[in-house]
Amino acid sequence: MSSARRVVAIDGPAGSGKSTVARGVARALGFPVLDTGAMYRAATLAALDRGLDLTDAAAVTEAARAAEIVVAETAGEDDGDAVLLDGRDVTADIRGPAVTAAVSVVSAHPGVREVMVARQRDWAERHRGGVVEGRDIGTVVFPDAPVKVFLVASDEERARRRHGDEEAAARQANMGEVREALARRDALDAGRVTSPLKPADDALVIDTTGRAVDDVVSEIVSRFESTVGADG
Ligand code: DC
């Protein structure tokens, strides 16, 4: 079976539940999990550290290419993965406001995406599959994945979750600002020319609003077992 045959692709907007659900599915299947948003965030930090003009596609792409990014490969733990940029622990920095405000600009550059997508495919090859979460996993990175999931949730619920994340990280956050920042990022992620956020034609679209995590995880695991069991 090619490694893409053992990929579970999980896409969706910020706050739709991707990370929590991806970890749950990974734990249930005994698969590793890759948070591709963390990779784009680390590339963004690399560009900010160099003081680059973020609209300079060539310079930002070069910074992404030169950046050694390691997303720790925990097998479905609850905590966010540790992320290293050129050997430095940037786990907290990549979730801070500077990176969050800049990441949609950096990730819209086709050159940056090319570098990251190649690394994501390598990761899946090395692990012979896994659960991969992001924005374009089912549409671009692994169009042959046997299971593609697109998570959605109401704007209100997504803002509440992100606000909770900010509070958990002891960062000041006001609900109105969180809602606005989400809307801004959604518009950029869904409106960009290269690999915009959208469900694959054959994605299972799941609304996680008000649903228990375990319930969503079970639905995806059943889909994986029936699909891969049937033709894998
Ligand atoms: O999942 P996240 O919110 O940490 O992702 C941060 C940003 O990275 C998101 O606003 C868009 C970008 N991203 C992307 O363009 N493609 C992916 N596969 C994952 C994330």
JSON list of C-alpha atoms and ligand atoms in Angstrom, two decimals:
[
{"chain": "A", "resi": 1, "resn": "MET", "atom": "CA", "xyz": [0.00, 0.00, 0.00]},
{"chain": "A", "resi": 2, "resn": "SER", "atom": "CA", "xyz": [1.48, 3.43, -0.83]},
{"chain": "A", "resi": 3, "resn": "SER", "atom": "CA", "xyz": [1.90, 5.73, 2.16]},
{"chain": "A", "resi": 4, "resn": "ALA", "atom": "CA", "xyz": [-0.90, 8.00, 0.86]},
{"chain": "A", "resi": 5, "resn": "ARG", "atom": "CA", "xyz": [-3.24, 5.03, 1.24]},
{"chain": "A", "resi": 6, "resn": "ARG", "atom": "CA", "xyz": [-2.71, 5.21, 4.99]},
{"chain": "A", "resi": 7, "resn": "VAL", "atom": "CA", "xyz": [-3.22, 8.96, 5.39]},
{"chain": "A", "resi": 8, "resn": "VAL", "atom": "CA", "xyz": [-6.17, 10.46, 7.20]},
{"chain": "A", "resi": 9, "resn": "ALA", "atom": "CA", "xyz": [-6.43, 14.07, 5.95]},
{"chain": "A", "resi": 10, "resn": "ILE", "atom": "CA", "xyz": [-8.10, 16.50, 8.31]},
{"chain": "A", "resi": 11, "resn": "ASP", "atom": "CA", "xyz": [-8.74, 20.04, 7.09]},
{"chain": "A", "resi": 12, "resn": "GLY", "atom": "CA", "xyz": [-10.82, 22.95, 8.29]},
{"chain": "A", "resi": 13, "resn": "PRO", "atom": "CA", "xyz": [-10.68, 26.54, 9.49]},
{"chain": "A", "resi": 14, "resn": "ALA", "atom": "CA", "xyz": [-9.10, 27.72, 12.75]},
{"chain": "A", "resi": 15, "resn": "GLY", "atom": "CA", "xyz": [-11.05, 26.56, 15.78]},
{"chain": "A", "resi": 16, "resn": "SER", "atom": "CA", "xyz": [-12.95, 23.83, 13.93]},
{"chain": "A", "resi": 17, "resn": "GLY", "atom": "CA", "xyz": [-11.44, 21.15, 16.21]},
{"chain": "A", "resi": 18, "resn": "LYS", "atom": "CA", "xyz": [-8.74, 19.79, 13.88]},
{"chain": "A", "resi": 19, "resn": "SER", "atom": "CA", "xyz": [-5.94, 19.37, 16.40]},
{"chain": "A", "resi": 20, "resn": "THR", "atom": "CA", "xyz": [-8.04, 17.71, 19.09]},
{"chain": "A", "resi": 21, "resn": "VAL", "atom": "CA", "xyz": [-9.80, 15.43, 16.63]},
{"chain": "A", "resi": 22, "resn": "ALA", "atom": "CA", "xyz": [-6.57, 14.60, 14.75]},
{"chain": "A", "resi": 23, "resn": "ARG", "atom": "CA", "xyz": [-4.91, 13.54, 18.00]},
{"chain": "A", "resi": 24, "resn": "GLY", "atom": "CA", "xyz": [-7.88, 11.40, 18.96]},
{"chain": "A", "resi": 25, "resn": "VAL", "atom": "CA", "xyz": [-7.94, 9.66, 15.58]},
{"chain": "A", "resi": 26, "resn": "ALA", "atom": "CA", "xyz": [-4.17, 9.13, 15.71]},
{"chain": "A", "resi": 27, "resn": "ARG", "atom": "CA", "xyz": [-4.41, 7.58, 19.16]},
{"chain": "A", "resi": 28, "resn": "ALA", "atom": "CA", "xyz": [-7.27, 5.29, 18.12]},
{"chain": "A", "resi": 29, "resn": "LEU", "atom": "CA", "xyz": [-5.47, 4.08, 14.98]},
{"chain": "A", "resi": 30, "resn": "GLY", "atom": "CA", "xyz": [-1.97, 4.02, 16.52]},
{"chain": "A", "resi": 31, "resn": "PHE", "atom": "CA", "xyz": [-0.79, 6.48, 13.85]},
{"chain": "A", "resi": 32, "resn": "PRO", "atom": "CA", "xyz": [1.58, 9.43, 14.18]},
{"chain": "A", "resi": 33, "resn": "VAL", "atom": "CA", "xyz": [0.07, 12.88, 13.69]},
{"chain": "A", "resi": 34, "resn": "LEU", "atom": "CA", "xyz": [1.42, 15.92, 11.83]},
{"chain": "A", "resi": 35, "resn": "ASP", "atom": "CA", "xyz": [0.23, 19.48, 12.52]},
{"chain": "A", "resi": 36, "resn": "THR", "atom": "CA", "xyz": [1.07, 21.27, 9.27]},
{"chain": "A", "resi": 37, "resn": "GLY", "atom": "CA", "xyz": [-0.14, 24.61, 10.67]},
{"chain": "A", "resi": 38, "resn": "ALA", "atom": "CA", "xyz": [2.77, 24.40, 13.12]},
{"chain": "A", "resi": 39, "resn": "MET", "atom": "CA", "xyz": [5.13, 24.10, 10.13]},
{"chain": "A", "resi": 40, "resn": "TYR", "atom": "CA", "xyz": [3.72, 27.26, 8.49]},
{"chain": "A", "resi": 41, "resn": "ARG", "atom": "CA", "xyz": [3.88, 29.01, 11.85]},
{"chain": "A", "resi": 42, "resn": "ALA", "atom": "CA", "xyz": [7.56, 28.05, 12.30]},
{"chain": "A", "resi": 43, "resn": "ALA", "atom": "CA", "xyz": [8.35, 29.25, 8.75]},
{"chain": "A", "resi": 44, "resn": "THR", "atom": "CA", "xyz": [6.62, 32.53, 9.61]},
{"chain": "A", "resi": 45, "resn": "LEU", "atom": "CA", "xyz": [8.73, 32.92, 12.74]},
{"chain": "A", "resi": 46, "resn": "ALA", "atom": "CA", "xyz": [11.87, 32.29, 10.66]},
{"chain": "A", "resi": 47, "resn": "ALA", "atom": "CA", "xyz": [10.86, 35.12, 8.30]},
{"chain": "A", "resi": 48, "resn": "LEU", "atom": "CA", "xyz": [10.03, 37.46, 11.20]},
{"chain": "A", "resi": 49, "resn": "ASP", "atom": "CA", "xyz": [13.34, 36.66, 12.92]},
{"chain": "A", "resi": 50, "resn": "ARG", "atom": "CA", "xyz": [15.18, 37.69, 9.76]},
{"chain": "A", "resi": 51, "resn": "GLY", "atom": "CA", "xyz": [13.23, 40.95, 9.71]},
{"chain": "A", "resi": 52, "resn": "LEU", "atom": "CA", "xyz": [11.96, 40.25, 6.20]},
{"chain": "A", "resi": 53, "resn": "ASP", "atom": "CA", "xyz": [9.31, 42.13, 4.31]},
{"chain": "A", "resi": 54, "resn": "LEU", "atom": "CA", "xyz": [6.68, 39.38, 4.42]},
{"chain": "A", "resi": 55, "resn": "THR", "atom": "CA", "xyz": [5.36, 40.31, 0.99]},
{"chain": "A", "resi": 56, "resn": "ASP", "atom": "CA", "xyz": [8.78, 39.57, -0.56]},
{"chain": "A", "resi": 57, "resn": "ALA", "atom": "CA", "xyz": [7.95, 36.11, -1.92]},
{"chain": "A", "resi": 58, "resn": "ALA", "atom": "CA", "xyz": [11.53, 35.19, -2.91]},
{"chain": "A", "resi": 59, "resn": "ALA", "atom": "CA", "xyz": [13.08, 36.18, 0.42]},
{"chain": "A", "resi": 60, "resn": "VAL", "atom": "CA", "xyz": [10.33, 34.52, 2.48]},
{"chain": "A", "resi": 61, "resn": "THR", "atom": "CA", "xyz": [10.53, 31.34, 0.41]},
{"chain": "A", "resi": 62, "resn": "GLU", "atom": "CA", "xyz": [14.29, 31.25, 0.90]},
{"chain": "A", "resi": 63, "resn": "ALA", "atom": "CA", "xyz": [13.85, 31.65, 4.67]},
{"chain": "A", "resi": 64, "resn": "ALA", "atom": "CA", "xyz": [11.33, 28.78, 4.68]},
{"chain": "A", "resi": 65, "resn": "ARG", "atom": "CA", "xyz": [13.68, 26.59, 2.65]},
{"chain": "A", "resi": 66, "resn": "ALA", "atom": "CA", "xyz": [16.61, 27.30, 4.98]},
{"chain": "A", "resi": 67, "resn": "ALA", "atom": "CA", "xyz": [14.58, 26.76, 8.16]},
{"chain": "A", "resi": 68, "resn": "GLU", "atom": "CA", "xyz": [15.03, 23.42, 9.84]},
{"chain": "A", "resi": 69, "resn": "ILE", "atom": "CA", "xyz": [11.62, 22.71, 11.34]},
{"chain": "A", "resi": 70, "resn": "VAL", "atom": "CA", "xyz": [10.97, 19.74, 13.59]},
{"chain": "A", "resi": 71, "resn": "VAL", "atom": "CA", "xyz": [7.46, 19.02, 14.81]},
{"chain": "A", "resi": 72, "resn": "ALA", "atom": "CA", "xyz": [7.81, 16.41, 17.54]},
{"chain": "A", "resi": 73, "resn": "GLU", "atom": "CA", "xyz": [6.17, 13.19, 16.51]},
{"chain": "A", "resi": 74, "resn": "THR", "atom": "CA", "xyz": [4.01, 12.33, 19.46]},
{"chain": "A", "resi": 75, "resn": "ALA", "atom": "CA", "xyz": [1.55, 9.52, 18.81]},
{"chain": "A", "resi": 76, "resn": "GLY", "atom": "CA", "xyz": [-1.67, 11.32, 19.61]},
{"chain": "A", "resi": 77, "resn": "GLU", "atom": "CA", "xyz": [-0.87, 12.90, 22.96]},
{"chain": "A", "resi": 78, "resn": "ASP", "atom": "CA", "xyz": [-3.22, 15.59, 24.20]},
{"chain": "A", "resi": 79, "resn": "ASP", "atom": "CA", "xyz": [-0.61, 18.31, 24.54]},
{"chain": "A", "resi": 80, "resn": "GLY", "atom": "CA", "xyz": [0.42, 20.35, 21.53]},
{"chain": "A", "resi": 81, "resn": "ASP", "atom": "CA", "xyz": [3.57, 19.06, 19.88]},
{"chain": "A", "resi": 82, "resn": "ALA", "atom": "CA", "xyz": [6.93, 20.59, 20.70]},
{"chain": "A", "resi": 83, "resn": "VAL", "atom": "CA", "xyz": [8.25, 22.53, 17.70]},
{"chain": "A", "resi": 84, "resn": "LEU", "atom": "CA", "xyz": [11.91, 23.27, 17.03]},
{"chain": "A", "resi": 85, "resn": "LEU", "atom": "CA", "xyz": [13.19, 25.90, 14.61]},
{"chain": "A", "resi": 86, "resn": "ASP", "atom": "CA", "xyz": [16.89, 25.45, 13.82]},
{"chain": "A", "resi": 87, "resn": "GLY", "atom": "CA", "xyz": [17.23, 23.55, 17.08]},
{"chain": "A", "resi": 88, "resn": "ARG", "atom": "CA", "xyz": [15.50, 26.22, 19.20]},
{"chain": "A", "resi": 89, "resn": "ASP", "atom": "CA", "xyz": [12.29, 25.39, 21.09]},
{"chain": "A", "resi": 90, "resn": "VAL", "atom": "CA", "xyz": [9.66, 27.71, 19.57]},
{"chain": "A", "resi": 91, "resn": "THR", "atom": "CA", "xyz": [6.57, 25.85, 20.81]},
{"chain": "A", "resi": 92, "resn": "ALA", "atom": "CA", "xyz": [5.17, 28.90, 22.62]},
{"chain": "A", "resi": 93, "resn": "ASP", "atom": "CA", "xyz": [6.47, 31.58, 20.21]},
{"chain": "A", "resi": 94, "resn": "ILE", "atom": "CA", "xyz": [4.69, 30.15, 17.17]},
{"chain": "A", "resi": 95, "resn": "ARG", "atom": "CA", "xyz": [1.32, 30.50, 18.95]},
{"chain": "A", "resi": 96, "resn": "GLY", "atom": "CA", "xyz": [1.95, 34.13, 19.93]},
{"chain": "A", "resi": 97, "resn": "PRO", "atom": "CA", "xyz": [0.21, 37.14, 18.38]},
{"chain": "A", "resi": 98, "resn": "ALA", "atom": "CA", "xyz": [3.07, 38.18, 16.05]},
{"chain": "A", "resi": 99, "resn": "VAL", "atom": "CA", "xyz": [3.12, 34.82, 14.26]},
{"chain": "A", "resi": 100, "resn": "THR", "atom": "CA", "xyz": [-0.67, 34.42, 14.30]},
{"chain": "A", "resi": 101, "resn": "ALA", "atom": "CA", "xyz": [-1.07, 37.82, 12.64]},
{"chain": "A", "resi": 102, "resn": "ALA", "atom": "CA", "xyz": [1.55, 37.09, 9.94]},
{"chain": "A", "resi": 103, "resn": "VAL", "atom": "CA", "xyz": [1.07, 33.40, 9.13]},
{"chain": "A", "resi": 104, "resn": "SER", "atom": "CA", "xyz": [-1.65, 33.82, 6.50]},
{"chain": "A", "resi": 105, "resn": "VAL", "atom": "CA", "xyz": [0.56, 36.19, 4.48]},
{"chain": "A", "resi": 106, "resn": "VAL", "atom": "CA", "xyz": [3.56, 33.84, 4.63]},
{"chain": "A", "resi": 107, "resn": "SER", "atom": "CA", "xyz": [1.56, 30.70, 3.87]},
{"chain": "A", "resi": 108, "resn": "ALA", "atom": "CA", "xyz": [-0.03, 32.30, 0.79]},
{"chain": "A", "resi": 109, "resn": "HIS", "atom": "CA", "xyz": [3.31, 32.36, -1.08]},
{"chain": "A", "resi": 110, "resn": "PRO", "atom": "CA", "xyz": [3.38, 29.44, -3.58]},
{"chain": "A", "resi": 111, "resn": "GLY", "atom": "CA", "xyz": [7.13, 28.96, -3.00]},
{"chain": "A", "resi": 112, "resn": "VAL", "atom": "CA", "xyz": [6.64, 28.53, 0.73]},
{"chain": "A", "resi": 113, "resn": "ARG", "atom": "CA", "xyz": [3.84, 26.04, 0.11]},
{"chain": "A", "resi": 114, "resn": "GLU", "atom": "CA", "xyz": [5.99, 24.04, -2.29]},
{"chain": "A", "resi": 115, "resn": "VAL", "atom": "CA", "xyz": [8.70, 23.67, 0.35]},
{"chain": "A", "resi": 116, "resn": "MET", "atom": "CA", "xyz": [6.23, 22.69, 3.10]},
{"chain": "A", "resi": 117, "resn": "VAL", "atom": "CA", "xyz": [4.20, 20.29, 0.95]},
{"chain": "A", "resi": 118, "resn": "ALA", "atom": "CA", "xyz": [7.36, 18.40, -0.07]},
{"chain": "A", "resi": 119, "resn": "ARG", "atom": "CA", "xyz": [8.30, 18.02, 3.60]},
{"chain": "A", "resi": 120, "resn": "GLN", "atom": "CA", "xyz": [4.80, 16.84, 4.50]},
{"chain": "A", "resi": 121, "resn": "ARG", "atom": "CA", "xyz": [4.91, 14.17, 1.79]},
{"chain": "A", "resi": 122, "resn": "ASP", "atom": "CA", "xyz": [8.35, 13.06, 2.99]},
{"chain": "A", "resi": 123, "resn": "TRP", "atom": "CA", "xyz": [7.00, 12.79, 6.52]},
{"chain": "A", "resi": 124, "resn": "ALA", "atom": "CA", "xyz": [4.16, 10.52, 5.39]},
{"chain": "A", "resi": 125, "resn": "GLU", "atom": "CA", "xyz": [6.56, 8.43, 3.33]},
{"chain": "A", "resi": 126, "resn": "ARG", "atom": "CA", "xyz": [8.89, 7.94, 6.29]},
{"chain": "A", "resi": 127, "resn": "HIS", "atom": "CA", "xyz": [6.03, 7.00, 8.60]},
{"chain": "A", "resi": 128, "resn": "ARG", "atom": "CA", "xyz": [4.15, 5.00, 6.01]},
{"chain": "A", "resi": 129, "resn": "GLY", "atom": "CA", "xyz": [1.11, 7.19, 6.60]},
{"chain": "A", "resi": 130, "resn": "GLY", "atom": "CA", "xyz": [-0.39, 9.06, 9.50]},
{"chain": "A", "resi": 131, "resn": "VAL", "atom": "CA", "xyz": [-3.00, 11.62, 10.46]},
{"chain": "A", "resi": 132, "resn": "VAL", "atom": "CA", "xyz": [-2.20, 14.96, 8.82]},
{"chain": "A", "resi": 133, "resn": "GLU", "atom": "CA", "xyz": [-4.08, 18.14, 9.69]},
{"chain": "A", "resi": 134, "resn": "GLY", "atom": "CA", "xyz": [-4.11, 21.47, 7.88]},
{"chain": "A", "resi": 135, "resn": "ARG", "atom": "CA", "xyz": [-5.95, 23.44, 5.22]},
{"chain": "A", "resi": 136, "resn": "ASP", "atom": "CA", "xyz": [-5.04, 21.72, 1.91]},
{"chain": "A", "resi": 137, "resn": "ILE", "atom": "CA", "xyz": [-4.22, 18.17, 2.97]},
{"chain": "A", "resi": 138, "resn": "GLY", "atom": "CA", "xyz": [-7.14, 16.48, 1.18]},
{"chain": "A", "resi": 139, "resn": "THR", "atom": "CA", "xyz": [-7.11, 18.81, -1.83]},
{"chain": "A", "resi": 140, "resn": "VAL", "atom": "CA", "xyz": [-3.39, 19.22, -2.60]},
{"chain": "A", "resi": 141, "resn": "VAL", "atom": "CA", "xyz": [-0.97, 17.37, -0.33]},
{"chain": "A", "resi": 142, "resn": "PHE", "atom": "CA", "xyz": [-2.63, 13.93, -0.32]},
{"chain": "A", "resi": 143, "resn": "PRO", "atom": "CA", "xyz": [-5.41, 13.94, -2.92]},
{"chain": "A", "resi": 144, "resn": "ASP", "atom": "CA", "xyz": [-5.30, 10.11, -2.83]},
{"chain": "A", "resi": 145, "resn": "ALA", "atom": "CA", "xyz": [-5.84, 9.82, 0.93]},
{"chain": "A", "resi": 146, "resn": "PRO", "atom": "CA", "xyz": [-8.51, 7.18, 1.60]},
{"chain": "A", "resi": 147, "resn": "VAL", "atom": "CA", "xyz": [-10.19, 9.34, 4.21]},
{"chain": "A", "resi": 148, "resn": "LYS", "atom": "CA", "xyz": [-10.55, 13.10, 3.93]},
{"chain": "A", "resi": 149, "resn": "VAL", "atom": "CA", "xyz": [-12.34, 15.02, 6.59]},
{"chain": "A", "resi": 150, "resn": "PHE", "atom": "CA", "xyz": [-13.33, 18.68, 6.56]},
{"chain": "A", "resi": 151, "resn": "LEU", "atom": "CA", "xyz": [-14.29, 19.99, 9.97]},
{"chain": "A", "resi": 152, "resn": "VAL", "atom": "CA", "xyz": [-16.49, 23.03, 10.48]},
{"chain": "A", "resi": 153, "resn": "ALA", "atom": "CA", "xyz": [-18.04, 24.69, 13.54]},
{"chain": "A", "resi": 154, "resn": "SER", "atom": "CA", "xyz": [-20.12, 27.78, 14.14]},
{"chain": "A", "resi": 155, "resn": "ASP", "atom": "CA", "xyz": [-18.24, 31.10, 14.27]},
{"chain": "A", "resi": 156, "resn": "GLU", "atom": "CA", "xyz": [-19.34, 31.52, 17.86]},
{"chain": "A", "resi": 157, "resn": "GLU", "atom": "CA", "xyz": [-17.99, 28.14, 18.93]},
{"chain": "A", "resi": 158, "resn": "ARG", "atom": "CA", "xyz": [-14.71, 28.59, 17.04]},
{"chain": "A", "resi": 159, "resn": "ALA", "atom": "CA", "xyz": [-14.13, 31.96, 18.69]},
{"chain": "A", "resi": 160, "resn": "ARG", "atom": "CA", "xyz": [-14.92, 30.47, 22.10]},
{"chain": "A", "resi": 161, "resn": "ARG", "atom": "CA", "xyz": [-12.39, 27.65, 21.56]},
{"chain": "A", "resi": 162, "resn": "ARG", "atom": "CA", "xyz": [-9.64, 30.01, 20.38]},
{"chain": "A", "resi": 163, "resn": "HIS", "atom": "CA", "xyz": [-10.34, 32.32, 23.31]},
{"chain": "A", "resi": 164, "resn": "GLY", "atom": "CA", "xyz": [-9.94, 29.31, 25.62]},
{"chain": "A", "resi": 165, "resn": "ASP", "atom": "CA", "xyz": [-6.60, 28.48, 23.95]},
{"chain": "A", "resi": 166, "resn": "GLU", "atom": "CA", "xyz": [-5.39, 32.03, 24.56]},
{"chain": "A", "resi": 167, "resn": "GLU", "atom": "CA", "xyz": [-6.42, 31.95, 28.20]},
{"chain": "A", "resi": 168, "resn": "ALA", "atom": "CA", "xyz": [-4.80, 28.54, 28.68]},
{"chain": "A", "resi": 169, "resn": "ALA", "atom": "CA", "xyz": [-1.55, 30.02, 27.32]},
{"chain": "A", "resi": 170, "resn": "ALA", "atom": "CA", "xyz": [-1.90, 32.95, 29.77]},
{"chain": "A", "resi": 171, "resn": "ARG", "atom": "CA", "xyz": [-2.20, 35.45, 26.91]},
{"chain": "A", "resi": 172, "resn": "GLN", "atom": "CA", "xyz": [-4.50, 38.44, 27.18]},
{"chain": "A", "resi": 173, "resn": "ALA", "atom": "CA", "xyz": [-7.46, 38.00, 24.88]},
{"chain": "A", "resi": 174, "resn": "ASN", "atom": "CA", "xyz": [-10.74, 39.69, 24.39]},
{"chain": "A", "resi": 175, "resn": "MET", "atom": "CA", "xyz": [-13.55, 37.77, 22.75]},
{"chain": "A", "resi": 176, "resn": "GLY", "atom": "CA", "xyz": [-14.28, 40.47, 20.15]},
{"chain": "A", "resi": 177, "resn": "GLU", "atom": "CA", "xyz": [-10.64, 40.62, 19.07]},
{"chain": "A", "resi": 178, "resn": "VAL", "atom": "CA", "xyz": [-10.38, 36.84, 18.86]},
{"chain": "A", "resi": 179, "resn": "ARG", "atom": "CA", "xyz": [-13.51, 36.76, 16.68]},
{"chain": "A", "resi": 180, "resn": "GLU", "atom": "CA", "xyz": [-12.12, 39.47, 14.38]},
{"chain": "A", "resi": 181, "resn": "ALA", "atom": "CA", "xyz": [-8.71, 37.82, 14.08]},
{"chain": "A", "resi": 182, "resn": "LEU", "atom": "CA", "xyz": [-10.38, 34.52, 13.16]},
{"chain": "A", "resi": 183, "resn": "ALA", "atom": "CA", "xyz": [-12.53, 36.17, 10.50]},
{"chain": "A", "resi": 184, "resn": "ARG", "atom": "CA", "xyz": [-9.48, 37.91, 9.04]},
{"chain": "A", "resi": 185, "resn": "ARG", "atom": "CA", "xyz": [-7.46, 34.68, 8.91]},
{"chain": "A", "resi": 186, "resn": "ASP", "atom": "CA", "xyz": [-10.41, 32.70, 7.46]},
{"chain": "A", "resi": 187, "resn": "ALA", "atom": "CA", "xyz": [-10.81, 35.26, 4.68]},
{"chain": "A", "resi": 188, "resn": "LEU", "atom": "CA", "xyz": [-7.10, 35.14, 3.79]},
{"chain": "A", "resi": 189, "resn": "ASP", "atom": "CA", "xyz": [-6.84, 31.33, 4.01]},
{"chain": "A", "resi": 190, "resn": "ALA", "atom": "CA", "xyz": [-9.98, 30.74, 1.94]},
{"chain": "A", "resi": 191, "resn": "GLY", "atom": "CA", "xyz": [-9.40, 33.59, -0.51]},
{"chain": "A", "resi": 192, "resn": "ARG", "atom": "CA", "xyz": [-5.80, 32.93, -1.56]},
{"chain": "A", "resi": 193, "resn": "VAL", "atom": "CA", "xyz": [-5.03, 31.79, -5.09]},
{"chain": "A", "resi": 194, "resn": "THR", "atom": "CA", "xyz": [-2.78, 28.84, -4.23]},
{"chain": "A", "resi": 195, "resn": "SER", "atom": "CA", "xyz": [-4.36, 25.97, -2.26]},
{"chain": "A", "resi": 196, "resn": "PRO", "atom": "CA", "xyz": [-7.23, 27.88, -0.68]},
{"chain": "A", "resi": 197, "resn": "LEU", "atom": "CA", "xyz": [-9.02, 26.39, 2.28]},
{"chain": "A", "resi": 198, "resn": "LYS", "atom": "CA", "xyz": [-11.90, 24.33, 0.89]},
{"chain": "A", "resi": 199, "resn": "PRO", "atom": "CA", "xyz": [-13.23, 20.81, 1.25]},
{"chain": "A", "resi": 200, "resn": "ALA", "atom": "CA", "xyz": [-12.11, 18.15, -1.23]},
{"chain": "A", "resi": 201, "resn": "ASP", "atom": "CA", "xyz": [-15.00, 16.94, -3.39]},
{"chain": "A", "resi": 202, "resn": "ASP", "atom": "CA", "xyz": [-14.94, 13.59, -1.62]},
{"chain": "A", "resi": 203, "resn": "ALA", "atom": "CA", "xyz": [-14.41, 14.94, 1.92]},
{"chain": "A", "resi": 204, "resn": "LEU", "atom": "CA", "xyz": [-16.60, 13.90, 4.81]},
{"chain": "A", "resi": 205, "resn": "VAL", "atom": "CA", "xyz": [-17.80, 17.27, 6.17]},
{"chain": "A", "resi": 206, "resn": "ILE", "atom": "CA", "xyz": [-18.39, 17.17, 9.91]},
{"chain": "A", "resi": 207, "resn": "ASP", "atom": "CA", "xyz": [-19.84, 19.99, 11.99]},
{"chain": "A", "resi": 208, "resn": "THR", "atom": "CA", "xyz": [-18.20, 19.69, 15.41]},
{"chain": "A", "resi": 209, "resn": "THR", "atom": "CA", "xyz": [-20.40, 22.36, 17.06]},
{"chain": "A", "resi": 210, "resn": "GLY", "atom": "CA", "xyz": [-21.72, 20.93, 20.30]},
{"chain": "A", "resi": 211, "resn": "ARG", "atom": "CA", "xyz": [-20.46, 17.42, 19.51]},
{"chain": "A", "resi": 212, "resn": "ALA", "atom": "CA", "xyz": [-18.32, 15.32, 21.84]},
{"chain": "A", "resi": 213, "resn": "VAL", "atom": "CA", "xyz": [-14.75, 14.80, 20.58]},
{"chain": "A", "resi": 214, "resn": "ASP", "atom": "CA", "xyz": [-15.00, 11.01, 21.06]},
{"chain": "A", "resi": 215, "resn": "ASP", "atom": "CA", "xyz": [-18.07, 10.89, 18.90]},
{"chain": "A", "resi": 216, "resn": "VAL", "atom": "CA", "xyz": [-16.38, 12.73, 16.01]},
{"chain": "A", "resi": 217, "resn": "VAL", "atom": "CA", "xyz": [-13.25, 10.58, 16.40]},
{"chain": "A", "resi": 218, "resn": "SER", "atom": "CA", "xyz": [-15.33, 7.37, 16.23]},
{"chain": "A", "resi": 219, "resn": "GLU", "atom": "CA", "xyz": [-17.04, 8.53, 13.06]},
{"chain": "A", "resi": 220, "resn": "ILE", "atom": "CA", "xyz": [-13.68, 9.13, 11.35]},
{"chain": "A", "resi": 221, "resn": "VAL", "atom": "CA", "xyz": [-12.11, 5.90, 12.61]},
{"chain": "A", "resi": 222, "resn": "SER", "atom": "CA", "xyz": [-15.12, 3.90, 11.33]},
{"chain": "A", "resi": 223, "resn": "ARG", "atom": "CA", "xyz": [-14.78, 5.61, 7.98]},
{"chain": "A", "resi": 224, "resn": "PHE", "atom": "CA", "xyz": [-11.08, 4.74, 7.82]},
{"chain": "A", "resi": 225, "resn": "GLU", "atom": "CA", "xyz": [-11.72, 1.11, 8.77]},
{"chain": "A", "resi": 226, "resn": "SER", "atom": "CA", "xyz": [-14.50, 0.63, 6.26]},
{"chain": "A", "resi": 227, "resn": "THR", "atom": "CA", "xyz": [-12.65, 2.41, 3.43]},
{"chain": "A", "resi": 228, "resn": "VAL", "atom": "CA", "xyz": [-9.21, 0.91, 3.89]},
{"chain": "A", "resi": 229, "resn": "GLY", "atom": "CA", "xyz": [-10.70, -2.46, 4.85]},
{"chain": "A", "resi": 230, "resn": "ALA", "atom": "CA", "xyz": [-12.73, -2.43, 1.64]},
{"chain": "A", "resi": 231, "resn": "ASP", "atom": "CA", "xyz": [-10.07, -1.46, -0.90]},
{"chain": "A", "resi": 232, "resn": "GLY", "atom": "CA", "xyz": [-6.72, -1.14, 0.89]},
{"chain": "B", "resi": 1, "resn": "DC", "atom": "O1", "xyz": [-3.81, 25.37, 11.97]},
{"chain": "B", "resi": 1, "resn": "DC", "atom": "P1", "xyz": [-3.22, 26.71, 12.36]},
{"chain": "B", "resi": 1, "resn": "DC", "atom": "O2", "xyz": [-4.26, 27.73, 12.74]},
{"chain": "B", "resi": 1, "resn": "DC", "atom": "O3", "xyz": [-2.13, 26.62, 13.35]},
{"chain": "B", "resi": 1, "resn": "DC", "atom": "O4", "xyz": [-2.55, 27.22, 10.98]},
{"chain": "B", "resi": 1, "resn": "DC", "atom": "C1", "xyz": [-1.89, 28.45, 10.91]},
{"chain": "B", "resi": 1, "resn": "DC", "atom": "C2", "xyz": [-1.97, 29.02, 9.51]},
{"chain": "B", "resi": 1, "resn": "DC", "atom": "O5", "xyz": [-1.17, 28.24, 8.61]},
{"chain": "B", "resi": 1, "resn": "DC", "atom": "C3", "xyz": [-3.34, 29.11, 8.90]},
{"chain": "B", "resi": 1, "resn": "DC", "atom": "O6", "xyz": [-3.96, 30.36, 9.14]},
{"chain": "B", "resi": 1, "resn": "DC", "atom": "C4", "xyz": [-3.10, 28.92, 7.42]},
{"chain": "B", "resi": 1, "resn": "DC", "atom": "C5", "xyz": [-1.79, 28.20, 7.34]},
{"chain": "B", "resi": 1, "resn": "DC", "atom": "N1", "xyz": [-1.88, 26.79, 6.92]},
{"chain": "B", "resi": 1, "resn": "DC", "atom": "C6", "xyz": [-1.90, 26.54, 5.57]},
{"chain": "B", "resi": 1, "resn": "DC", "atom": "O7", "xyz": [-1.92, 27.49, 4.78]},
{"chain": "B", "resi": 1, "resn": "DC", "atom": "N2", "xyz": [-1.91, 25.26, 5.13]},
{"chain": "B", "resi": 1, "resn": "DC", "atom": "C7", "xyz": [-1.92, 24.24, 5.98]},
{"chain": "B", "resi": 1, "resn": "DC", "atom": "N3", "xyz": [-1.90, 22.98, 5.50]},
{"chain": "B", "resi": 1, "resn": "DC", "atom": "C8", "xyz": [-1.92, 24.48, 7.37]},
{"chain": "B", "resi": 1, "resn": "DC", "atom": "C9", "xyz": [-1.93, 25.77, 7.82]}
]
